[in-house]
PDB file of C-alpha atoms in Angstrom:
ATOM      1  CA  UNK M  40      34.000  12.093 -13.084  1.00 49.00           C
ATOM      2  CA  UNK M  41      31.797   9.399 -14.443  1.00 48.00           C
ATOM      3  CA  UNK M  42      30.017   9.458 -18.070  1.00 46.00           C
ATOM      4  CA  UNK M  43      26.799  10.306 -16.635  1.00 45.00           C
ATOM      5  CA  UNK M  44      28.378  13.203 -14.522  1.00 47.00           C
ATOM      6  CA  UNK M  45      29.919  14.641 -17.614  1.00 46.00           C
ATOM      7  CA  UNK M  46      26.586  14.573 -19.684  1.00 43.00           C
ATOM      8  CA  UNK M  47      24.717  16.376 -16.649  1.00 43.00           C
ATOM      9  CA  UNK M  48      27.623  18.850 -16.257  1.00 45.00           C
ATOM     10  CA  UNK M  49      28.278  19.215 -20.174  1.00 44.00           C
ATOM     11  CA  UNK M  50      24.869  19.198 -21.425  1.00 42.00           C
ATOM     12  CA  UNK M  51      22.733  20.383 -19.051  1.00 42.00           C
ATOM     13  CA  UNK M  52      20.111  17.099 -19.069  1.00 39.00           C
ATOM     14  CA  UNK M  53      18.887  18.031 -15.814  1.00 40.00           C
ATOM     15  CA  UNK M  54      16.814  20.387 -16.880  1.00 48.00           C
ATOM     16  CA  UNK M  55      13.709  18.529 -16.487  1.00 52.00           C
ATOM     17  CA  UNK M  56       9.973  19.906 -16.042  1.00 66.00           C
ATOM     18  CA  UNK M  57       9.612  23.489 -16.082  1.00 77.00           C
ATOM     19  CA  UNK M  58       6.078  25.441 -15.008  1.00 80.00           C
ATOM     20  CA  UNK M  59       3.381  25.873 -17.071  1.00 84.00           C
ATOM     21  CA  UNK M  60       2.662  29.354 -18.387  1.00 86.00           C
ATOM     22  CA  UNK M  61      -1.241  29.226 -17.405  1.00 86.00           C
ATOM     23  CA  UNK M  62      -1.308  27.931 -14.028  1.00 83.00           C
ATOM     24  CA  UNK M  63       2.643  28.201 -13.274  1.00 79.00           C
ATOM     25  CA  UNK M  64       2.151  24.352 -12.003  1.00 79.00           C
ATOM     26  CA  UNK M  65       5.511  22.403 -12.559  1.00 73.00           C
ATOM     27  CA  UNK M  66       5.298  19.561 -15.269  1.00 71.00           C
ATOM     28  CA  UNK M  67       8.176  16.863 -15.459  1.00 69.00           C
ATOM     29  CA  UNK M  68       7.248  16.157 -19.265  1.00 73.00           C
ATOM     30  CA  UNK M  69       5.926  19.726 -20.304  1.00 77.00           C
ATOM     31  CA  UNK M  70       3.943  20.825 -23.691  1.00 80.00           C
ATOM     32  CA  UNK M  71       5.038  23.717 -25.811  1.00 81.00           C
ATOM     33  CA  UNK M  72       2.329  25.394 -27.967  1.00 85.00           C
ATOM     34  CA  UNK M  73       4.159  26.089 -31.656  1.00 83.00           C
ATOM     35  CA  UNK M  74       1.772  28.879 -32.012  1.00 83.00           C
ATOM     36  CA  UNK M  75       2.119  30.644 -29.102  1.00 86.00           C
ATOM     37  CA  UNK M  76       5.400  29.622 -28.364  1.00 85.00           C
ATOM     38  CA  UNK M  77       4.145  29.039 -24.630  1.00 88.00           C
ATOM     39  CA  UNK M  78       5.300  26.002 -22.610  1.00 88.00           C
ATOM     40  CA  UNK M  79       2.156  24.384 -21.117  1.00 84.00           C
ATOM     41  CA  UNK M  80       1.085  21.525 -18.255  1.00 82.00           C
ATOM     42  CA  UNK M  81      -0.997  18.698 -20.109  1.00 79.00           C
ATOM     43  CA  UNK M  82      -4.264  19.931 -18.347  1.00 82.00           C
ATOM     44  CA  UNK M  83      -3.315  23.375 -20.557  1.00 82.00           C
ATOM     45  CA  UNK M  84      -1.215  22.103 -23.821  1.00 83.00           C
ATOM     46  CA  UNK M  85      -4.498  22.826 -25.753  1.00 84.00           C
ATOM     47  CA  UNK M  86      -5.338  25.973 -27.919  1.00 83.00           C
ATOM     48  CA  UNK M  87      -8.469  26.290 -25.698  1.00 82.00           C
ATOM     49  CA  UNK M  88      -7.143  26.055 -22.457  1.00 83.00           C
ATOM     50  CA  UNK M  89      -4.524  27.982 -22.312  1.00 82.00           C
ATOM     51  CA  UNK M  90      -6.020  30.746 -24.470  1.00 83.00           C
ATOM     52  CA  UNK M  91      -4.061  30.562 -26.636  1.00 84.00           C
ATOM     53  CA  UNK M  92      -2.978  34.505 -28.530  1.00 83.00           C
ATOM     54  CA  UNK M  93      -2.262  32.468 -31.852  1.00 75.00           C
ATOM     55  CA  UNK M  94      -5.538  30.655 -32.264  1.00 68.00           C
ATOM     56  CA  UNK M  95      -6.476  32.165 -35.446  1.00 58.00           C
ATOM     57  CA  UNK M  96      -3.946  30.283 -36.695  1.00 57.00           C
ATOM     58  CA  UNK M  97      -4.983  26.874 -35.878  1.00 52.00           C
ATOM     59  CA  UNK M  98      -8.618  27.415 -38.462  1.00 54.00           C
ATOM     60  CA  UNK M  99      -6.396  28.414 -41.446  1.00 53.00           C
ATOM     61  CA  UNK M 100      -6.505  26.067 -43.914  1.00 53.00           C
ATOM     62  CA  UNK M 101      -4.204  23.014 -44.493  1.00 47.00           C
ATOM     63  CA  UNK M 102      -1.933  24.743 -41.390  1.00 44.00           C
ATOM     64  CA  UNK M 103       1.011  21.972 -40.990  1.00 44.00           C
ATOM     65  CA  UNK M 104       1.609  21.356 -37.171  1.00 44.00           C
ATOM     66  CA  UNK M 105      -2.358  21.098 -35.965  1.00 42.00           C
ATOM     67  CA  UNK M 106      -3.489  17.988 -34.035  1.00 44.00           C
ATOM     68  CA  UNK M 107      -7.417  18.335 -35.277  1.00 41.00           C
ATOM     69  CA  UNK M 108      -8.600  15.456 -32.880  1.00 41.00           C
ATOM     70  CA  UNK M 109      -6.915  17.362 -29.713  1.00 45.00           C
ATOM     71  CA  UNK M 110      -7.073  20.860 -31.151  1.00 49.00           C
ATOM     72  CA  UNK M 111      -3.759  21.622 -30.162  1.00 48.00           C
ATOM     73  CA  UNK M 112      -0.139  21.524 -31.313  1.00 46.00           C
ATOM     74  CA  UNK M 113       1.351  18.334 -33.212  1.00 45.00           C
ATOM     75  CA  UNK M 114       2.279  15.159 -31.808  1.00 42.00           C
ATOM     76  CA  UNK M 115       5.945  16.328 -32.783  1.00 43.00           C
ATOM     77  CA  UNK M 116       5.989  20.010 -30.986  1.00 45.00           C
ATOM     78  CA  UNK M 117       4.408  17.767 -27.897  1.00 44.00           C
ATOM     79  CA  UNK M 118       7.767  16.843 -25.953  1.00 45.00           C
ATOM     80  CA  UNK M 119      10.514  18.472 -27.101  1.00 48.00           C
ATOM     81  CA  UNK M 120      12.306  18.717 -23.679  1.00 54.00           C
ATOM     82  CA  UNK M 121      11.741  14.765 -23.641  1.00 54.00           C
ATOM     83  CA  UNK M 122      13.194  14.219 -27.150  1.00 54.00           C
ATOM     84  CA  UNK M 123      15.965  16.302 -26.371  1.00 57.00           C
ATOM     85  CA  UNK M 124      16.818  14.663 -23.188  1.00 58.00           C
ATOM     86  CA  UNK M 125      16.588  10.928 -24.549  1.00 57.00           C
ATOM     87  CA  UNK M 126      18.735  11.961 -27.697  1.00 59.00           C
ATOM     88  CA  UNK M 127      21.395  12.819 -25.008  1.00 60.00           C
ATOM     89  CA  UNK M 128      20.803   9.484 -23.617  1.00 59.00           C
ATOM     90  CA  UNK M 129      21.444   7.331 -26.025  1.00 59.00           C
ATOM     91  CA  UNK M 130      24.404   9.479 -26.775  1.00 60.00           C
ATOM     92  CA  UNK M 131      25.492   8.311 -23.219  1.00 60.00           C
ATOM     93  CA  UNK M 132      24.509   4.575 -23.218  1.00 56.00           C
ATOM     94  CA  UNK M 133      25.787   4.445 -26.682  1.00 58.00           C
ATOM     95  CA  UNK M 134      29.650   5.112 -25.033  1.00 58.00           C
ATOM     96  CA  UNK M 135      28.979   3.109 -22.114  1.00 53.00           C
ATOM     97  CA  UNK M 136      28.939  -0.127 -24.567  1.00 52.00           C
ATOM     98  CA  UNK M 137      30.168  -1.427 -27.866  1.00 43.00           C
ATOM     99  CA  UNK M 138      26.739  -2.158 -29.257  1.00 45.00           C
ATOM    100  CA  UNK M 139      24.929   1.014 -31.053  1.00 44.00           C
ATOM    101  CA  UNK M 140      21.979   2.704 -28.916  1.00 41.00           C
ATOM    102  CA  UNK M 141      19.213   1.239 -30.631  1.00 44.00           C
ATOM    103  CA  UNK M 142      20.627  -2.291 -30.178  1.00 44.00           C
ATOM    104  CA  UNK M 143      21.441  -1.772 -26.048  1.00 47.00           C
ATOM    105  CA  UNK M 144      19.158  -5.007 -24.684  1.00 60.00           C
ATOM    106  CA  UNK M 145      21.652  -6.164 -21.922  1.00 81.00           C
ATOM    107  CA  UNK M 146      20.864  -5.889 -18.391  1.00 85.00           C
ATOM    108  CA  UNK M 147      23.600  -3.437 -17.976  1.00 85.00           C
ATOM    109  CA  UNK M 148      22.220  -1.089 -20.238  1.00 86.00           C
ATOM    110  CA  UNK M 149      18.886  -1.630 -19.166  1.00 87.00           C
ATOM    111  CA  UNK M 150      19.541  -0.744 -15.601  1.00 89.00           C
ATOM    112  CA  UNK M 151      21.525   2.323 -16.382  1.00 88.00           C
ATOM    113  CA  UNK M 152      18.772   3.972 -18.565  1.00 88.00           C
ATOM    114  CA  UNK M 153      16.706   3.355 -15.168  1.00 89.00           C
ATOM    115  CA  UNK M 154      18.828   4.621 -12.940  1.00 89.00           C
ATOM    116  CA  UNK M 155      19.214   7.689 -15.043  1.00 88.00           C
ATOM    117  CA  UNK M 156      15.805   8.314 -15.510  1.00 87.00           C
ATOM    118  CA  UNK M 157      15.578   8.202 -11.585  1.00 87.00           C
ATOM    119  CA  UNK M 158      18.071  10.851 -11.491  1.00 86.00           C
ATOM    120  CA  UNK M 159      16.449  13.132 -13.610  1.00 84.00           C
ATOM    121  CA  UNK M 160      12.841  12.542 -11.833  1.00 80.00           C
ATOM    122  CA  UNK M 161      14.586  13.530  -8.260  1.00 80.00           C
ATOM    123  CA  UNK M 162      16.440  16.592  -9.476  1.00 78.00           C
ATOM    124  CA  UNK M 163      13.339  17.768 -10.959  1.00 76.00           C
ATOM    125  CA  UNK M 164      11.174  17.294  -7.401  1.00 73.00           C
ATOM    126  CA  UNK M 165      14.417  19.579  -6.153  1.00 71.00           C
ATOM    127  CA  UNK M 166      13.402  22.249  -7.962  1.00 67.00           C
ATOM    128  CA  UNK M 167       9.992  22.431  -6.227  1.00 61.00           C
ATOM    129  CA  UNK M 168      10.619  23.756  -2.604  1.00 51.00           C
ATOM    130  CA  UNK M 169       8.358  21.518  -1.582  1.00 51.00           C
ATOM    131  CA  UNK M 170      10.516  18.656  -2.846  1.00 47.00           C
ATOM    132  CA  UNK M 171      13.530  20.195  -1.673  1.00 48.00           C
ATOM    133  CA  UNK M 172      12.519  20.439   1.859  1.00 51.00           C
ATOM    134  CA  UNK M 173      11.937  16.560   1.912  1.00 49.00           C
ATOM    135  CA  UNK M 174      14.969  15.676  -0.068  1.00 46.00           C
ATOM    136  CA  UNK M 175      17.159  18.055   2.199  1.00 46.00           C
ATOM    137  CA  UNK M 176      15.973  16.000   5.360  1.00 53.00           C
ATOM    138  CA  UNK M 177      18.819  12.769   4.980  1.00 55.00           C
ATOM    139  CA  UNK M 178      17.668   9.455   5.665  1.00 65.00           C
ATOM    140  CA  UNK M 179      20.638   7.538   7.852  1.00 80.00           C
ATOM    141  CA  UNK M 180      20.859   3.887   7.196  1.00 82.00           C
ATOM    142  CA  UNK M 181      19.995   2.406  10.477  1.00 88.00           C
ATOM    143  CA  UNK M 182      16.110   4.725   9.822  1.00 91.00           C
ATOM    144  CA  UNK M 183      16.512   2.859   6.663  1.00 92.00           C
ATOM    145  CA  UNK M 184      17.309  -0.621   7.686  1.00 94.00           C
ATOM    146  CA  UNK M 185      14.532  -0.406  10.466  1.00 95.00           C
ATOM    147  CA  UNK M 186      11.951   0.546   7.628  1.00 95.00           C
ATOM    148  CA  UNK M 187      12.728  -2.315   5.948  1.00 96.00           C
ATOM    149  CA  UNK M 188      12.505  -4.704   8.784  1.00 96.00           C
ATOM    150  CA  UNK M 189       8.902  -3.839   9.217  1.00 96.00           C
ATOM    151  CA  UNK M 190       7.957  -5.867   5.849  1.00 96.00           C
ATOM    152  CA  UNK M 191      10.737  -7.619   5.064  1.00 97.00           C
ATOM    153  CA  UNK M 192      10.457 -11.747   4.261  1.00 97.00           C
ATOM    154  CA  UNK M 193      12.993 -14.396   4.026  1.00 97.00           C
ATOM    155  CA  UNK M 194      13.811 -17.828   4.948  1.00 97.00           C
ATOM    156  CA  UNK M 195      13.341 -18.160   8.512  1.00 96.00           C
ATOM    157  CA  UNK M 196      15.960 -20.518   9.243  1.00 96.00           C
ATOM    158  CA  UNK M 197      18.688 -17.266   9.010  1.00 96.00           C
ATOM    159  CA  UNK M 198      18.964 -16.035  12.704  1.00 97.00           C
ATOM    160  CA  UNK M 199      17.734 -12.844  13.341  1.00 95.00           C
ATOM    161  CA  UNK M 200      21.955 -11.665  13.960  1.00 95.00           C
ATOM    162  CA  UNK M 201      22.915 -13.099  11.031  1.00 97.00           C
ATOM    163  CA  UNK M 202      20.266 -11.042   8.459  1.00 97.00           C
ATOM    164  CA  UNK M 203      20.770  -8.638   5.868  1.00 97.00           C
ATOM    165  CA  UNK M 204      18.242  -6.629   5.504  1.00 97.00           C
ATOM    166  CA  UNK M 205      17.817  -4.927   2.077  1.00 97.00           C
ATOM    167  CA  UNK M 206      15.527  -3.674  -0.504  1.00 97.00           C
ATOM    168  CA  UNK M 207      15.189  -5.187  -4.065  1.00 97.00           C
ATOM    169  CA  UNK M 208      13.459  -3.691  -7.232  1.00 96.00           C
ATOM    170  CA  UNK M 209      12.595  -6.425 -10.122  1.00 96.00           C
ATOM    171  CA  UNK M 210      13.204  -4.368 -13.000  1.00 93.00           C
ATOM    172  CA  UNK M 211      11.545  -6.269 -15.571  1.00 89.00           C
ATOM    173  CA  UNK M 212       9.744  -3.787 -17.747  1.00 86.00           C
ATOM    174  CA  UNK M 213      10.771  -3.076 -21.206  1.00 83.00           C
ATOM    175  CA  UNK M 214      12.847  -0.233 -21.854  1.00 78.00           C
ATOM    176  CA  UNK M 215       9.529   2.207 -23.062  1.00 80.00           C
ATOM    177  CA  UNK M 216       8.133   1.335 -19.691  1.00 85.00           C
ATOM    178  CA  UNK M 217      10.725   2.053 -17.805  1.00 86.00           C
ATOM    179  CA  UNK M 218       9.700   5.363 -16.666  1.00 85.00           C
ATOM    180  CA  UNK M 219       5.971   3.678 -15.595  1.00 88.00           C
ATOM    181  CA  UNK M 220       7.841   2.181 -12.514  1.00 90.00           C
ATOM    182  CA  UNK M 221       7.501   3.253  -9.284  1.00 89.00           C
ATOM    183  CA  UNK M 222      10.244   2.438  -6.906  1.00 91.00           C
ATOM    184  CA  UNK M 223       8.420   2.958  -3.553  1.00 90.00           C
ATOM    185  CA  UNK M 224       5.616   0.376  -4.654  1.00 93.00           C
ATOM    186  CA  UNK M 225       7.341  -2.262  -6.317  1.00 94.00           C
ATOM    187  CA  UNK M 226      10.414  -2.797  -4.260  1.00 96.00           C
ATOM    188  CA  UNK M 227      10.341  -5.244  -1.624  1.00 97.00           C
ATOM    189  CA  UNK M 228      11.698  -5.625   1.504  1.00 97.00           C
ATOM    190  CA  UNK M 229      13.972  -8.874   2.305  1.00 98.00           C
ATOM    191  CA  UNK M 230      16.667 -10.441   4.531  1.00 98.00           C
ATOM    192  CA  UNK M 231      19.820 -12.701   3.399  1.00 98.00           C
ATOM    193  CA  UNK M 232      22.275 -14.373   5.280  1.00 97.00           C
ATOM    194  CA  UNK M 233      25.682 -12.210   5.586  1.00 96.00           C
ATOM    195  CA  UNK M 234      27.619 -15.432   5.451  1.00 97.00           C
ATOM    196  CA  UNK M 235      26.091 -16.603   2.020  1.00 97.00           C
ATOM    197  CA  UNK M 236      27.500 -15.859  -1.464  1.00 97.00           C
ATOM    198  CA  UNK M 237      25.894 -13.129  -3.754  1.00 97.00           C
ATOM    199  CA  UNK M 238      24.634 -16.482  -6.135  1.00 96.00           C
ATOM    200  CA  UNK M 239      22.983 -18.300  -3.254  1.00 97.00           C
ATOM    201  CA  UNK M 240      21.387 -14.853  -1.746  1.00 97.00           C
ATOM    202  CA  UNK M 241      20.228 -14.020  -5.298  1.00 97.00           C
ATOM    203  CA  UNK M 242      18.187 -17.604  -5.754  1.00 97.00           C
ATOM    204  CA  UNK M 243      16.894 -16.703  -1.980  1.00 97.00           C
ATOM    205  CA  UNK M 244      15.743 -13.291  -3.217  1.00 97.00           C
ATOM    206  CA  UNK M 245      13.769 -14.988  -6.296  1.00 97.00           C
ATOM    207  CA  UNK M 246      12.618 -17.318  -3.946  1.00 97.00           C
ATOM    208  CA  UNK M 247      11.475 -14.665  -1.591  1.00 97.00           C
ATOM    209  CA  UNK M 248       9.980 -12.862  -4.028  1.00 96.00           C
ATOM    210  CA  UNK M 249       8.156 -15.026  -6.472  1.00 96.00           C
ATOM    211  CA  UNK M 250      10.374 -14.617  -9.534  1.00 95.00           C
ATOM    212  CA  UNK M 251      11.148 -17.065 -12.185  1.00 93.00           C
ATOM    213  CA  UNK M 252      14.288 -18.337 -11.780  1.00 94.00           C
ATOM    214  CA  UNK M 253      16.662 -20.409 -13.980  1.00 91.00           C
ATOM    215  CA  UNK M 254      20.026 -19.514 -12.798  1.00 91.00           C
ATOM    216  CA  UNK M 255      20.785 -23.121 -11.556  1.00 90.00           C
ATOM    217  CA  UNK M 256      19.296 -25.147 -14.313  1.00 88.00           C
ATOM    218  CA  UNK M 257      20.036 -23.718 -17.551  1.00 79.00           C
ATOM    219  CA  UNK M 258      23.097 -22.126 -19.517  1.00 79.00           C
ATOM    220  CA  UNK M 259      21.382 -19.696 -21.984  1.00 79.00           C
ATOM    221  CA  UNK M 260      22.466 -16.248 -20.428  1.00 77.00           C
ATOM    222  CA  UNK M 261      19.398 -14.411 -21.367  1.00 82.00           C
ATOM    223  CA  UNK M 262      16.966 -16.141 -19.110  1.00 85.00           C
ATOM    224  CA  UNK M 263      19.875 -14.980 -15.946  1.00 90.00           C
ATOM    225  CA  UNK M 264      19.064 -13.140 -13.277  1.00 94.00           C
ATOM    226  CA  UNK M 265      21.511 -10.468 -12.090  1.00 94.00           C
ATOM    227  CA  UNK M 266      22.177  -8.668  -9.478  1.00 96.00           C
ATOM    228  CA  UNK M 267      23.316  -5.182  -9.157  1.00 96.00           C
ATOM    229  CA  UNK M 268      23.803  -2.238  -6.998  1.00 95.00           C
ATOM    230  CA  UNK M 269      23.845   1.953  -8.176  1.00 93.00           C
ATOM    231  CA  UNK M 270      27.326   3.644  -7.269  1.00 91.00           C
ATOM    232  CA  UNK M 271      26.957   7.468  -7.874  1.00 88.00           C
ATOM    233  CA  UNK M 272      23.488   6.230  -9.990  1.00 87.00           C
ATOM    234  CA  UNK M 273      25.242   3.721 -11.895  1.00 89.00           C
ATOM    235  CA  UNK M 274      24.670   0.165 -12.188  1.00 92.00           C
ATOM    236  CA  UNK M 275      27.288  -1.709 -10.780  1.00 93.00           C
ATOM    237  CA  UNK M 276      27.155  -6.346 -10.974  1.00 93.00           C
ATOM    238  CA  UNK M 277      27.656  -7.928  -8.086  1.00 96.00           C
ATOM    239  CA  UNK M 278      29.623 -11.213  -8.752  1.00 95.00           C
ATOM    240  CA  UNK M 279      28.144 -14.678  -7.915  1.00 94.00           C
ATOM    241  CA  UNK M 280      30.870 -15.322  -5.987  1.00 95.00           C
ATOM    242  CA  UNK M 281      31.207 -12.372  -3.854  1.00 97.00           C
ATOM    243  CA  UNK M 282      29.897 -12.442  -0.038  1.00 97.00           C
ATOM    244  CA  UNK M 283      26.949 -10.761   0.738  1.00 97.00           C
ATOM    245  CA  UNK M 284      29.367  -9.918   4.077  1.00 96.00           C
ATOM    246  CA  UNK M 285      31.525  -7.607   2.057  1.00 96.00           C
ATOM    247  CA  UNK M 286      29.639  -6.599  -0.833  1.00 96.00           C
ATOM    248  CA  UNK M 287      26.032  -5.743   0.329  1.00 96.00           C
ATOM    249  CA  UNK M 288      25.296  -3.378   3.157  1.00 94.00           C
ATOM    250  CA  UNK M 289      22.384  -3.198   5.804  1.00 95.00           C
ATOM    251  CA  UNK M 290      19.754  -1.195   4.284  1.00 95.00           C
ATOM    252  CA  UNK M 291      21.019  -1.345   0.466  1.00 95.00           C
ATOM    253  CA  UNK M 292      18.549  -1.082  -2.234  1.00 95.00           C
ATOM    254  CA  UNK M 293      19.241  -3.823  -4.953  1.00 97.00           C
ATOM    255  CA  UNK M 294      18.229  -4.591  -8.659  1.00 96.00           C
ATOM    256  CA  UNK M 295      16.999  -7.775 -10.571  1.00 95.00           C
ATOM    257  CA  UNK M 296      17.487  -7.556 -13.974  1.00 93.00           C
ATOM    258  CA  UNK M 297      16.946 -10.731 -16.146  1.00 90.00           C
ATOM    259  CA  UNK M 298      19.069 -11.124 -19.510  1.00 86.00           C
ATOM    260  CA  UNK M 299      22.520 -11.788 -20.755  1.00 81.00           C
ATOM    261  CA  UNK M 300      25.540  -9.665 -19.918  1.00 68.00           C
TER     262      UNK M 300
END
């Protein structure tokens, strides 16, 4: 079982969103009132809207906990499930590498605190049974692949037989932004050659997709790119030398990351 199997099984970090207590919608970062003790969408979290039973409380004087521009709870009772959840996380990335949490810059890192977050944003949609009617319906990799050909771009001097066809996400946020990507926007569609190396399709993919790259002309490792695919959600390199033959499937999705390793 992998580290970030044994922190979902172990510590229960899954438990993302829950409903709110008003209007029983389902928020993935929810509000809990510290007066009422009621958990609460953002359209609710304040005293107001959500009528909240232990209002009196919030016009006694010098009450500790009272946001008076928002008239609701503090900015510290405002994401507890969210606090919770990234304590556990650094926890996690902290074992995954010798560096301490707070210090985690590498690509590596980077790319598994996205990945997780991904993970925790699609179990939560499987709580809805909304969600979990679309996420029950599997998509099979030749759907995928033929998706992808519809907007996918590469050098057209690769034969049409000799394409890999794959999507790639430029993950170049910092890591308190990572949760403002959105995968299904960003991504882009592109073809390699199956015969090339995973360095010479990665400077095609820049190419492709209008990203800086130094790869070829400079030694400092923290202006790399590199390449990775998720095993079981985790990030996994793929070597320069590799063949995109043997290492990258039709209808893959793939990460850019710049920064040393």
């Amino acid at each position: 079982m992998s580290a970030l199997e044994r922190a979902h099984d172990d510590q229960g970090i899954m438990d993302l969103g829950k409903n709110c207590a008003f209007c029983h919608r389902l928020d993935f970062l929810p509000f809990h009132c510290e007066f009422c003790k009621g958990t609460y969408c953002s359209a609710h979290r304040t005293l107001d809207n959500h009528e909240c039973v232990g209002r009196r409380q919030k016009n006694a004087p010098k009450t500790a906990g009272i946001d008076r521009a928002s008239n609701g709870p503090s900015a510290a009772s405002l994401f507890p499930d969210r606090a919770r959840h990234q304590k556990l996380l650094d926890a996690l990335l902290e074992s995954l590498g010798t560096a301490p949490a707070r210090d985690r810059k590498t690509p590596l890192m980077k790319l598994t605190k996205f990945l997780h977050l991904q993970k925790l944003r699609r179990d939560a949609k499987k709580k809805s049974s909304f969600f979990g009617k679309l996420a029950s319906r599997a998509v099979s990799a030749t759907a995928e692949v033929a998706k992808i050909k519809k907007s996918a771009k590469g050098p057209a001097s690769v034969n049409a037989a000799d394409r890999v066809f794959m999507w790639v996400l430029y993950v170049n946020r910092n890591e308190e932004e990572l949760e403002q990507i959105s995968v299904e926007t960003e991504r882009r569609a592109v073809w390699v050659l199956k015969m090339w190396s995973v360095g010479r399709a990665l400077d095609s993919i820049a190419e492709t997709m209008n990203i800086m790259n130094h790869n070829n002309a400079t030694q400092q490792s923290g202006e790399r790119l590199n390449l990775f695919k998720a095993e079981k959600d985790e990030p996994v390199v793929l070597a320069a030398s590799a063949k995109v033959s043997t290492s990258i499937p039709n209808g893959a999705t793939l990460y850019l990351v710049k920064g040393a390793m």
